[in-house]
Coordinates of C-alpha atoms in Angstrom, one line a residue:
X1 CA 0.0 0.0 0.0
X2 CA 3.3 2.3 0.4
X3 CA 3.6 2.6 -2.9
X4 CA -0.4 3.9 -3.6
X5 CA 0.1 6.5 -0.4
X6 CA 2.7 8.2 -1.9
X7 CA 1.3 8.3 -5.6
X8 CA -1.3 9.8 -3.8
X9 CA 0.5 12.7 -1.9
X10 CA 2.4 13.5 -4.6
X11 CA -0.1 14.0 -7.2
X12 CA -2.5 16.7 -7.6
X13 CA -5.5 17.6 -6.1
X14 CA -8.2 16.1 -8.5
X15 CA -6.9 12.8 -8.5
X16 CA -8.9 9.7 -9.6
X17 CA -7.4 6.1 -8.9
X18 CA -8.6 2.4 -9.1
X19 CA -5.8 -0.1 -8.7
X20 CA -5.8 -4.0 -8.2
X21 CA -2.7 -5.4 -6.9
X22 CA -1.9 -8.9 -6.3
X23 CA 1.1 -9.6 -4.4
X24 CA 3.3 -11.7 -1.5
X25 CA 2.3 -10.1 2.0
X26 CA 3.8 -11.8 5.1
X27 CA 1.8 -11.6 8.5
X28 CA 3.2 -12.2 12.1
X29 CA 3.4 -15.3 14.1
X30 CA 2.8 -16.1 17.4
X31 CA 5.9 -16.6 18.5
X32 CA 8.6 -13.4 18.6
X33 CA 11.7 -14.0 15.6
X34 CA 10.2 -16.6 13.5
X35 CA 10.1 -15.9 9.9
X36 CA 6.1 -14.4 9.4
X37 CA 3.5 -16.0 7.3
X38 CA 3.9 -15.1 3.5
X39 CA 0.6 -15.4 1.8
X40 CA -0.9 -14.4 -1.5
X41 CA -3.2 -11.3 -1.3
X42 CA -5.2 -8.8 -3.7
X43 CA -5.6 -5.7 -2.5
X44 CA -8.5 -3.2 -4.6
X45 CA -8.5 0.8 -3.6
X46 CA -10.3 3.6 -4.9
X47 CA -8.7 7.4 -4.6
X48 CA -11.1 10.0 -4.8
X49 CA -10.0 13.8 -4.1
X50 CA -12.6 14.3 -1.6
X51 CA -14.6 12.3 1.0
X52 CA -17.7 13.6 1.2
X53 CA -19.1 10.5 -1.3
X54 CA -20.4 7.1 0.2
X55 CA -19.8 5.9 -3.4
X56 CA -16.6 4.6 -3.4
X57 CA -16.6 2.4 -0.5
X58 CA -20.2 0.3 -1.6
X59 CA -18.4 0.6 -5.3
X60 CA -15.7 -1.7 -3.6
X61 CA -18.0 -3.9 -1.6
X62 CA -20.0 -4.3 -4.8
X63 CA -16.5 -5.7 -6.6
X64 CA -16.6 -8.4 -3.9
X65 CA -20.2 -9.5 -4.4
X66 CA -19.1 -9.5 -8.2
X67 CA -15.9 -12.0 -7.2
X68 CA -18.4 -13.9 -5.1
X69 CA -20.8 -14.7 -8.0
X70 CA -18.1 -15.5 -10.3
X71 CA -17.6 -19.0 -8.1
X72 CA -20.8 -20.7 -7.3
X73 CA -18.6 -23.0 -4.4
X74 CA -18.1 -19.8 -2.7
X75 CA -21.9 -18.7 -2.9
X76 CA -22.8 -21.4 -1.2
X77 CA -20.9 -20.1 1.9
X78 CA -23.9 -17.7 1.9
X79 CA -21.4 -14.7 3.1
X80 CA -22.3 -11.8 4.9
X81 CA -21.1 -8.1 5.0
X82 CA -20.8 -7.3 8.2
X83 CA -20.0 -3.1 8.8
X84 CA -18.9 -1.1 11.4
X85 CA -17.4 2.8 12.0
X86 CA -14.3 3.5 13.8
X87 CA -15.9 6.8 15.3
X88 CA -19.0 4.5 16.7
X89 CA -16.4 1.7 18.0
X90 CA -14.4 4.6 19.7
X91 CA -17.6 6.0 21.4
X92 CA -18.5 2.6 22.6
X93 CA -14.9 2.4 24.0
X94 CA -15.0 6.1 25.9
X95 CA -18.5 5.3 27.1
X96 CA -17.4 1.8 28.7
X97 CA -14.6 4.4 30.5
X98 CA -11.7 3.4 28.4
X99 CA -9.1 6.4 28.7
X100 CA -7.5 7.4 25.4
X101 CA -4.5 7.1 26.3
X102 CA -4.9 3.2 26.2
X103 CA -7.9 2.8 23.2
X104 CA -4.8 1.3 20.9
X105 CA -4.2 -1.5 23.2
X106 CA -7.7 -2.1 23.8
X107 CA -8.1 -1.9 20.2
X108 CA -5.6 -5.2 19.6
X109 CA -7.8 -7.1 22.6
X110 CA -10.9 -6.6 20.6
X111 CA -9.6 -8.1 17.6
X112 CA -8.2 -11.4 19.3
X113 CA -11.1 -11.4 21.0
X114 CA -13.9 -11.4 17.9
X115 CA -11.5 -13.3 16.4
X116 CA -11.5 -16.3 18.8
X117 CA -7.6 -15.7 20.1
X118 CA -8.7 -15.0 22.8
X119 CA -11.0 -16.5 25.5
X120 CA -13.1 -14.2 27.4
X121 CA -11.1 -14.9 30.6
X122 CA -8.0 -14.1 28.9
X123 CA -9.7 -10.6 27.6
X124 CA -10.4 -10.3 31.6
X125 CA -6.9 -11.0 32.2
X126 CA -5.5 -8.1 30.1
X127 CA -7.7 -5.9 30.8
X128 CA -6.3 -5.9 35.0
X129 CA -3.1 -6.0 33.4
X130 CA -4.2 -2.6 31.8
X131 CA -5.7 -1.4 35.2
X132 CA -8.9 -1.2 34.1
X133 CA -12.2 -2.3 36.2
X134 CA -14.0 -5.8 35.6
X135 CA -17.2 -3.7 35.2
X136 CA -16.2 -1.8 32.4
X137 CA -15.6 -5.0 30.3
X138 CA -18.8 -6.0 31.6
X139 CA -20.0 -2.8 29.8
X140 CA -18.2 -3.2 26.7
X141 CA -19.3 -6.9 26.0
X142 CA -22.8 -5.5 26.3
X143 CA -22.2 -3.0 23.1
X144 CA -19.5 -5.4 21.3
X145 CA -21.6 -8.2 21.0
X146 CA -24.5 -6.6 19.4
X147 CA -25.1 -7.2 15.8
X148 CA -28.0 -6.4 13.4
X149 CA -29.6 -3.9 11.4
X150 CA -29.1 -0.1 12.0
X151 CA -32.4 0.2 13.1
X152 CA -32.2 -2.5 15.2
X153 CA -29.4 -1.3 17.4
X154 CA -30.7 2.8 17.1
X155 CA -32.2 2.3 20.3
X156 CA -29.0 0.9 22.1
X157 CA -26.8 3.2 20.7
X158 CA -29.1 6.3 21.5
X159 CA -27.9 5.4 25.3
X160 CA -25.0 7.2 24.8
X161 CA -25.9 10.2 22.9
X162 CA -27.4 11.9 25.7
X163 CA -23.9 11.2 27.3
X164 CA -20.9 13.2 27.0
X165 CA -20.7 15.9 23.9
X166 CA -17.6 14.1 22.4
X167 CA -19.3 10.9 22.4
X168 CA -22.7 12.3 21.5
X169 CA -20.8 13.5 18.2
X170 CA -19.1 10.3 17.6
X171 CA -22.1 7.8 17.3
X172 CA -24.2 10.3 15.7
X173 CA -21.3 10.4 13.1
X174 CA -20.8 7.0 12.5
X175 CA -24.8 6.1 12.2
X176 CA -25.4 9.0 9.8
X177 CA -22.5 7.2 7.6
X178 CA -23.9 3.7 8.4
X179 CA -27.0 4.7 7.0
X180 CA -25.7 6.5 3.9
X181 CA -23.3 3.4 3.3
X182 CA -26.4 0.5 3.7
X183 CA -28.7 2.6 1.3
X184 CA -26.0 3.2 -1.3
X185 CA -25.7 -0.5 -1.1
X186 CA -29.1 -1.6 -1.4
X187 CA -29.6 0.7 -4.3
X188 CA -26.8 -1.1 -6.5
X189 CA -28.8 -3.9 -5.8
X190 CA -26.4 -6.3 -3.8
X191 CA -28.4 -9.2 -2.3
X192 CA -25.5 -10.2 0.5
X193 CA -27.5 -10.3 4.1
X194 CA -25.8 -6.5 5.9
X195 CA -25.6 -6.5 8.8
X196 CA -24.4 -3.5 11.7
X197 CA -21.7 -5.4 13.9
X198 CA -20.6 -3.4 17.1
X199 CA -17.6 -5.9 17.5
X200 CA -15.9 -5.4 14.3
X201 CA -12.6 -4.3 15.0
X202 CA -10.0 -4.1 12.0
X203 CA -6.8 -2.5 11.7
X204 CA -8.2 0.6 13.7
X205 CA -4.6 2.3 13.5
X206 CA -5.1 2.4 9.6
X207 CA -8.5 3.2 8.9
X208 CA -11.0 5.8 9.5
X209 CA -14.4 5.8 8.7
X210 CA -16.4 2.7 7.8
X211 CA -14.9 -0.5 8.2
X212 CA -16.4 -3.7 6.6
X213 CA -15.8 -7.6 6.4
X214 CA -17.4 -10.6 4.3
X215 CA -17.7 -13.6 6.7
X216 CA -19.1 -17.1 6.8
X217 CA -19.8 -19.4 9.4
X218 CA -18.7 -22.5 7.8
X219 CA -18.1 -26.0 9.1
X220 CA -15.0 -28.0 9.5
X221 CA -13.9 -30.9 12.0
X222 CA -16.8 -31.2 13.7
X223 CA -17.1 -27.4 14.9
X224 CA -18.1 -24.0 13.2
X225 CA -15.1 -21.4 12.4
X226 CA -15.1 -18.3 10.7
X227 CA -14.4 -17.9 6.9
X228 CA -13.0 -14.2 6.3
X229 CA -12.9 -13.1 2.8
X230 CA -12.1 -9.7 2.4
X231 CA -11.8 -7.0 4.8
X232 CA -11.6 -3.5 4.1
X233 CA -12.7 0.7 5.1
X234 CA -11.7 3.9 4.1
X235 CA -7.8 5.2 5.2
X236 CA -7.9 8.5 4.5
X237 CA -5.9 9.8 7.5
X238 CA -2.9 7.5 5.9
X239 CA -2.4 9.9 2.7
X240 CA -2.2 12.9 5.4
X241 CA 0.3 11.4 7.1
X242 CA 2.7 11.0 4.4
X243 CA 1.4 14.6 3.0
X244 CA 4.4 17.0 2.9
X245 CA 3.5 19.9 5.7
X246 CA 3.7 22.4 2.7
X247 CA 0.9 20.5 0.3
X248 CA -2.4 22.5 0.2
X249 CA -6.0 21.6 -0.6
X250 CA -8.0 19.1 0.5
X251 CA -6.9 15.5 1.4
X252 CA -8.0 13.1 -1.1
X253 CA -10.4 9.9 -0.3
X254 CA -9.2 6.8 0.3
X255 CA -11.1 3.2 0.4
X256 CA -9.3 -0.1 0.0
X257 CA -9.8 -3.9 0.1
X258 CA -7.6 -7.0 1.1
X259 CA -9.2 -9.9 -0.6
X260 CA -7.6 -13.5 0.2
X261 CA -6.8 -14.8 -3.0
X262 CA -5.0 -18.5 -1.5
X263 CA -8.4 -18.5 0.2
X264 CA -10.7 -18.5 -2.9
X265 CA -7.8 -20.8 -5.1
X266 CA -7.9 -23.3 -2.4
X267 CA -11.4 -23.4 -2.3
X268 CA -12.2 -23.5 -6.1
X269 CA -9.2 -26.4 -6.2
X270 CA -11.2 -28.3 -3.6
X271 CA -14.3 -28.3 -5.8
X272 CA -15.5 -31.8 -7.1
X273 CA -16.0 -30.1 -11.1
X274 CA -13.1 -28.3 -12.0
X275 CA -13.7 -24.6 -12.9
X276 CA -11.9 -22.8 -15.8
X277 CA -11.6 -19.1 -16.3
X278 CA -10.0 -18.1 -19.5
X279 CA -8.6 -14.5 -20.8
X280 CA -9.0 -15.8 -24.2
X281 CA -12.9 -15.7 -26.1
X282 CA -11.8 -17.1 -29.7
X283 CA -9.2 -19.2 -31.3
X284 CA -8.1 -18.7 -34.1
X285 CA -6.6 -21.6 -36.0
X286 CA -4.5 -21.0 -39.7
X287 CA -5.5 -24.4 -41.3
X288 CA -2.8 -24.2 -43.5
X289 CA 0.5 -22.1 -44.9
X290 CA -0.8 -19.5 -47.4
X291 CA -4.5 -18.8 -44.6
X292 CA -2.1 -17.4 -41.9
X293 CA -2.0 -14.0 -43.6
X294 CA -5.9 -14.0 -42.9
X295 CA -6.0 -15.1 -39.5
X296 CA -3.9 -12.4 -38.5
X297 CA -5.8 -9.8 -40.2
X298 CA -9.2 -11.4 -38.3
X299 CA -7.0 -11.6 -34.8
X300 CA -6.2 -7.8 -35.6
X301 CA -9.9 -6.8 -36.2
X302 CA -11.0 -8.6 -33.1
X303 CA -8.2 -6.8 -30.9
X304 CA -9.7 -3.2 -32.2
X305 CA -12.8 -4.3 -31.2
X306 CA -11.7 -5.4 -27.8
X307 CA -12.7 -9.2 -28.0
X308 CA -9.5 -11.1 -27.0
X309 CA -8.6 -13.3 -29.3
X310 CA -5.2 -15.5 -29.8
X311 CA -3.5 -17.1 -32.6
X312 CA -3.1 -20.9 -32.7
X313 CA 0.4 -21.6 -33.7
X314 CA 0.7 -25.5 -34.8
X315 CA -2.1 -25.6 -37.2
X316 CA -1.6 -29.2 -37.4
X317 CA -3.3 -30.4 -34.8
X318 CA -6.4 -33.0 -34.7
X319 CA -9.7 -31.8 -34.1
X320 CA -9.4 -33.7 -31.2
X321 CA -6.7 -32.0 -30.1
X322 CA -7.9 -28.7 -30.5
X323 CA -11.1 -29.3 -29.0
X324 CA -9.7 -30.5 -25.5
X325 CA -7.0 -27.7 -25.7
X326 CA -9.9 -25.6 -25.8
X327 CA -11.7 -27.0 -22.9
X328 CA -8.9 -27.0 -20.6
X329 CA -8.4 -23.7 -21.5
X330 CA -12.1 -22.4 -20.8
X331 CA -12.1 -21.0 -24.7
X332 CA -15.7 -21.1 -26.0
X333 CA -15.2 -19.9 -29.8
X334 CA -12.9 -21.4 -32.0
X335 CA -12.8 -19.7 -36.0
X336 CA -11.0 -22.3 -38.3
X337 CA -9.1 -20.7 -41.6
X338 CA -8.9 -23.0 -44.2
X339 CA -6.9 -22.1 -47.7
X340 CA -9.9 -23.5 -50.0
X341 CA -12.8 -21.5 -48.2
X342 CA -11.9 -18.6 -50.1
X343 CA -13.8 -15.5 -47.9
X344 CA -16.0 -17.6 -45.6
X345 CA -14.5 -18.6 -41.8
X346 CA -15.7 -21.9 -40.0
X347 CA -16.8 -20.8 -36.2
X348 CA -17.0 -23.8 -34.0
X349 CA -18.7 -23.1 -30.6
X350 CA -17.9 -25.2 -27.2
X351 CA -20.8 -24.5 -24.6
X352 CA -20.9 -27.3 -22.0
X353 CA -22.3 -30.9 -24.0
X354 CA -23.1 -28.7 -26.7
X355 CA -21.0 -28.6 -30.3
X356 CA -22.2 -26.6 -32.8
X357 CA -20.6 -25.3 -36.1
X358 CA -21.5 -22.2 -38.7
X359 CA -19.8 -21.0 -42.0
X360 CA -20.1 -17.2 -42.0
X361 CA -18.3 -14.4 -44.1
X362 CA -15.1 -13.4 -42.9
X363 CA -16.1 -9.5 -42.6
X364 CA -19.0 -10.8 -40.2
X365 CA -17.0 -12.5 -38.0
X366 CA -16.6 -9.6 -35.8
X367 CA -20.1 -9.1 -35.5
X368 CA -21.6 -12.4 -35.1
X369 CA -18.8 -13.1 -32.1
X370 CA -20.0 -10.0 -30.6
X371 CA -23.5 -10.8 -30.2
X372 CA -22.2 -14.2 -29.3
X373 CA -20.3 -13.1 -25.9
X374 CA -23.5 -9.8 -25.6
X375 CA -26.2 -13.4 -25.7
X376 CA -23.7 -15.5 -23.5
X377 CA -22.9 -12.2 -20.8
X378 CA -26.7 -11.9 -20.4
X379 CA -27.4 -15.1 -20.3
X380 CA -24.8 -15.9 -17.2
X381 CA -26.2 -12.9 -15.5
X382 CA -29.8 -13.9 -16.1
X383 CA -29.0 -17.2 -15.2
X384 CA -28.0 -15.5 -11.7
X385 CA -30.7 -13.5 -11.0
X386 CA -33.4 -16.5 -11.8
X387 CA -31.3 -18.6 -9.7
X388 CA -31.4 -15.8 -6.6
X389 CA -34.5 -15.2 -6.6
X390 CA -36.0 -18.5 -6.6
X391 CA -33.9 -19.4 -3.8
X392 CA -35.2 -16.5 -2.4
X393 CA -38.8 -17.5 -3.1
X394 CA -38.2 -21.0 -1.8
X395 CA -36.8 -19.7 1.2
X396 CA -40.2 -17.8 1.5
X397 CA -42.8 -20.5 0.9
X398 CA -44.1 -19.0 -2.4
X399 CA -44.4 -21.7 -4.2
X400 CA -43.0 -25.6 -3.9
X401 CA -42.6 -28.4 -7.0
X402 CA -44.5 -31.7 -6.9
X403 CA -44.5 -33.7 -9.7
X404 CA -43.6 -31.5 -12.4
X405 CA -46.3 -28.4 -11.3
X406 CA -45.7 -25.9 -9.0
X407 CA -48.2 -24.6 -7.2
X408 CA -48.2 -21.6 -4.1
X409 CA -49.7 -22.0 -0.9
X410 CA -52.1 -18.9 -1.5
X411 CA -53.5 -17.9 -5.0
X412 CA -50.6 -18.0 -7.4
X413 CA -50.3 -20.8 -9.6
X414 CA -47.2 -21.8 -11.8
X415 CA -48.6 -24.4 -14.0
X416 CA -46.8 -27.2 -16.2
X417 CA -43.9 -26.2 -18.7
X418 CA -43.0 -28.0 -21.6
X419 CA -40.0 -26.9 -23.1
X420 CA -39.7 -27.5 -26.7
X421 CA -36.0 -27.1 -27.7
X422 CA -34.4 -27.0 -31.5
X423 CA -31.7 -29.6 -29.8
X424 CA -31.3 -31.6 -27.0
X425 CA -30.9 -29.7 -23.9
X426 CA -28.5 -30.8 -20.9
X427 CA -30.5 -31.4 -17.6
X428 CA -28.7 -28.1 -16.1
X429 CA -30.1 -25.9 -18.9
X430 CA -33.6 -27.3 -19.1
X431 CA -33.5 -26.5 -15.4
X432 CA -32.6 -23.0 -15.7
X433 CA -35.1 -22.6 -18.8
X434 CA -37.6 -24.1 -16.4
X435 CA -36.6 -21.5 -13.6
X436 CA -36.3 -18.6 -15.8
X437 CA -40.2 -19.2 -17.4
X438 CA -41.4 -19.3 -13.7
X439 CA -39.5 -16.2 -12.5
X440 CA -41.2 -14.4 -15.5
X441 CA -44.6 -15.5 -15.1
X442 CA -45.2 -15.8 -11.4
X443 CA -46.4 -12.5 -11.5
X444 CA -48.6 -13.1 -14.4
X445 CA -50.4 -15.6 -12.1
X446 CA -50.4 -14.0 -8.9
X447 CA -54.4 -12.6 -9.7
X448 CA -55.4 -15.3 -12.2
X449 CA -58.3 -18.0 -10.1
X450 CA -57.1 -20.7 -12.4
X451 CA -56.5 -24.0 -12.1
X452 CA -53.8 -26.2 -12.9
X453 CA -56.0 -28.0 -16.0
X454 CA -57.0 -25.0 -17.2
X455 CA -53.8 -23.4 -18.1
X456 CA -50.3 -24.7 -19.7
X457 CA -47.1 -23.4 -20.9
X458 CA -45.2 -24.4 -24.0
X459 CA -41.3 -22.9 -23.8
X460 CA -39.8 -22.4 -26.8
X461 CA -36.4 -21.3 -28.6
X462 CA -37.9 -18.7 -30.4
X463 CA -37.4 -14.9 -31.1
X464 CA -39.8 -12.3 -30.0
X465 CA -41.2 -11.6 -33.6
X466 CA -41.8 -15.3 -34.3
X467 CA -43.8 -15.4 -31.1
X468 CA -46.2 -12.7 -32.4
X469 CA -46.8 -14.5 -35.5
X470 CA -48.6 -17.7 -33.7
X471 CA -51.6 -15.2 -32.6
X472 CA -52.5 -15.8 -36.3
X473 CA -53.3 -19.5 -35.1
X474 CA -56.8 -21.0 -35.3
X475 CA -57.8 -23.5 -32.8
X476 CA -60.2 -25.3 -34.6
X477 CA -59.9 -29.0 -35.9
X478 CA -60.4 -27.7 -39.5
X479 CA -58.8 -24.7 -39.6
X480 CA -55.9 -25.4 -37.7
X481 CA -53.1 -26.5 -39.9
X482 CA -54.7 -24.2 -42.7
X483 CA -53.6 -21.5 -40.6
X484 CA -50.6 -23.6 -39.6
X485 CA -49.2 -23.6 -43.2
X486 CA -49.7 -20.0 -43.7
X487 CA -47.4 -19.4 -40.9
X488 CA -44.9 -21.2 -42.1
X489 CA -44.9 -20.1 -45.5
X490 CA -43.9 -16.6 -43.8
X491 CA -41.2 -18.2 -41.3
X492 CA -37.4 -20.0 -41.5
X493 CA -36.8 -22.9 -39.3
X494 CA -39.4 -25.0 -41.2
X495 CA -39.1 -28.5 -39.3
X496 CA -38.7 -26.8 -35.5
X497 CA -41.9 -24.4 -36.1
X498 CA -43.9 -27.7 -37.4
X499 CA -42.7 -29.5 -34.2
X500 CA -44.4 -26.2 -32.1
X501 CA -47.5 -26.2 -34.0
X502 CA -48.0 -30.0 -33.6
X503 CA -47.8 -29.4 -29.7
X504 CA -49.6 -26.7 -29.8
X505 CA -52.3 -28.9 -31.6
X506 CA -51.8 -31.6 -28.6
X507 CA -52.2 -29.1 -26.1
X508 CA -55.0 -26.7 -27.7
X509 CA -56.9 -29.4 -29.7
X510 CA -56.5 -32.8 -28.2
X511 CA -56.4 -31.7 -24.6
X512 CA -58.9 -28.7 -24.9
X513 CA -56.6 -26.5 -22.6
X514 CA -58.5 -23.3 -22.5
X515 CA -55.3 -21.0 -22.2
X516 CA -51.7 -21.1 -23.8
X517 CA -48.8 -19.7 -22.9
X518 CA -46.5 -19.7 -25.6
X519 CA -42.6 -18.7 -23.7
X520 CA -39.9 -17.4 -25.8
X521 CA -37.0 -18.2 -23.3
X522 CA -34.5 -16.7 -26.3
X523 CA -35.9 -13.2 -25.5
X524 CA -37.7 -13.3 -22.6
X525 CA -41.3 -12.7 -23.8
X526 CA -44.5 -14.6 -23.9
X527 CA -47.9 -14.4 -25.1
X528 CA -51.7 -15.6 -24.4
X529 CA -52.9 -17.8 -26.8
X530 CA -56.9 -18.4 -26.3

């Protein structure tokens, strides 16, 4: 961090910094003049040139949340930000009758303390050593142990604003920035339980200001411990320090995060399927001698469009070869070169038990790889949200599955889908299709006194203007594939749209469903077919 402070005190006023760093740090050991603990570490900060903005600080608990969601093993530790403000956890000292003269060494027996070095008889110990009364630990436990939301815990810490003027000022400072900090939060939309904890003591000698920790509760050998993933607040008082005493203008904002990269490696190494992250979206393979001249010319276009691409340099390996040189290395798009293809470019696509192939121009490959990795980016983040919030919903009770229907416990009714896919779908993927179409339409339900025989919905891999088309369907025995064929005659994909209107015949017809809900799960629209 040396190096950011004084980049920061020697550059002017309206500085504006984001770094990541990921280096070798080395921690102390118990024992005096052993050689410390080196471990692996990223550390994320945000210079600002003033610190009157909240922003910065839930910017950099948001880029967290983001590195949590990136690896489902560690969502599944269900971690929780717990916050805190130096200016509250010094009130809370002053009030207990801490002098200031000893806050620093209290300080250090908080944080063995809440970090389980320390028993609470040993805190007892040291705190006699310090000279200071049984009672006022007594005291301090009462405030230290307290966690929850703000307004949970406004009523406790109102106690001591009708005490002393200093302290008065201190917990009034420290809420009003609690509460700016949880809103800001919430409005960026980060669905990690916040909570206000009283006992969160870290690094007080460097930070000022809020102070903030992911943790988890998980469980190993038989006994709950606590999983620390990133810890971090604002150091603003740091950059002032190493300020020369001749520098004018205001002190610039600092917030920073130390994220424990060994943590997450060891974690994602542990996990039963192996995960792959790759820099790399395309391959591009020369198939030949006198094609090379063209694969560089595509690599070059797709480097000024900012898709990274690389070069495969021993063209003559198998398609075997190339395929599980691809899968080790997380690369989704390969774009094959041949010499006899003249302007056209083969793009081969790897998406989990899914191959597919397509011969496009080699001006469109830019293009069509775009809206490859734009479809694939929303589908991963859609693919997120669905799975959040029916977690969410489950966790509520508002609705269960039984036999292929899901059904509320009040009004709402999620009837049957049938998912109608151009190509085999993997179980995973029908199950997020499946999640996805009841996310959507829950709320279409929610006022609808149906029952489940009355309604049913047909999924389908379709686009939003194909969808519109099938209003033009009659549900009659003899007008049906009359109406059927002019369809077709005005749509592509012949054979899949004859395999939808031959359900929809099954459904409407045979069945006598009343209502239809034909689901494009492509573009995330529907319509009511009557």
């Amino acid at each position: 961090i040396l190096p950011l402070l004084m980049v920061s005190c020697v550059s002017n006023a309206n500085i504006y910094l984001s770094r990541y760093c990921i280096e070798r740090v080395f921690r102390p050991r118990k024992l005096d003049r052993c050689h410390p603990r080196e471990l692996l570490e990223c550390a994320f900060d945000i210079i600002t040139p003033t610190g009157n903005s909240f922003l910065p600080i839930a910017e950099t608990i948001y880029t967290i949340c983001e590195i949590i969601q990136e690896f489902p093993v560690l969502q599944e530790r269900n971690y929780s930000i717990y916050l805190n403000h130096t200016a509250l956890l010094k009130a809370i000292l002053l009030h207990c009758g801490i002098p200031e003269d000893k806050l620093n060494q209290v300080y250090t027996i908080l944080y063995d303390a809440v970090t389980e070095k320390l028993t609470k008889r040993e805190v007892e110990a040291k705190f006699c050593n310090l000279s200071l009364p049984s009672n006022n630990l007594v005291r301090l436990y009462r405030f230290i142990e307290q966690k929850g939301e703000l307004q949970d815990l406004t009523l406790l810490l109102n106690t001591m604003v009708k005490q002393k003027t200093g302290v008065a000022s201190l917990v009034k400072l420290g809420m009003k920035d609690l509460e700016e900090t949880v809103g800001l939060l919430k409005k960026l939309g980060i669905k990690f339980q916040i909570s206000i904890n009283l006992g969160l003591v870290y690094k007080i000698q460097q930070h000022n200001g809020i102070i903030f920790q992911f943790i988890a509760y998980i469980k190993r050998r038989q006994r709950t411990v606590t999983d620390i993933l990133a810890a971090g607040g604002r150091y603003d008082h740091m950059i002032s320090q190493f300020r020369s005493p001749d520098a004018v203008g205001l002190v610039p904002s600092a917030v920073g995060v130390s994220i424990a990269v060994d943590r997450i490696s060891s974690t994602v190494l542990n996990m039963e399927e192996p995960f792959t992250v790759s820099s790399c979206d395309l391959l591009v393979v020369s198939v030949g001698q006198k094609s090379m001249e063209r694969a560089i010319n595509v690599v070059q276009k797709l480097w000024a469009a900012g898709i990274a691409a690389e070069i495969m340099y021993d063209w003559s390996q198998s398609q075997e070869e190339l395929q599980e040189y691809c899968r080790c290395s997380g690369i989704t798009y390969v774009a094959l070169i041949y010499d006899k293809e003249g302007n056209h470019v083969k793009v081969k696509s790897f998406e989990r038990e899914r191959q597919t192939e397509k011969r496009i121009l080699e001006s469109d490959v830019v293009d069509h790889l775009a809206q490859k990795l734009r479809t694939k980016f929303y589908d991963e983040r859609n693919s997120r949200e669905i799975s959040d919030n029916v977690s969410t919903q489950n966790l509520k009770g508002s609705f269960s599955s039984n036999s292929g229907l899901s059904e509320s416990h009040g009004t709402v009714v999620i009837p049957n889908v049938c998912i109608i896919p151009p190509e085999k779908l993997s179980a995973s993927v029908r199950r997020r299709y499946e999640a996805q179409v009841q996310t959507k339409l829950q709320a279409c339900f929610t006022n609808f006194p149906l029952k489940l025989s009355e309604v049913e919905i047909l999924a389908v891999d379709l686009p939003k203007e194909t969808i519109i088309h099938f209003l033009s369907l009659e549900f009659d025995d003899q007008t049906f594939y009359t109406t059927v064929k002019q369809l077709m005659s005005r749509l592509p994909k012949q054979r899949y749209i004859k395999q939808v209107c031959d359900e929809i015949y099954t459904i409407k017809i045979e069945k006598k469903v009343p209502i239809l809900v034909l689901y494009s799960y492509k573009d995330d629209y529907y319509k009511i077919l009557f």
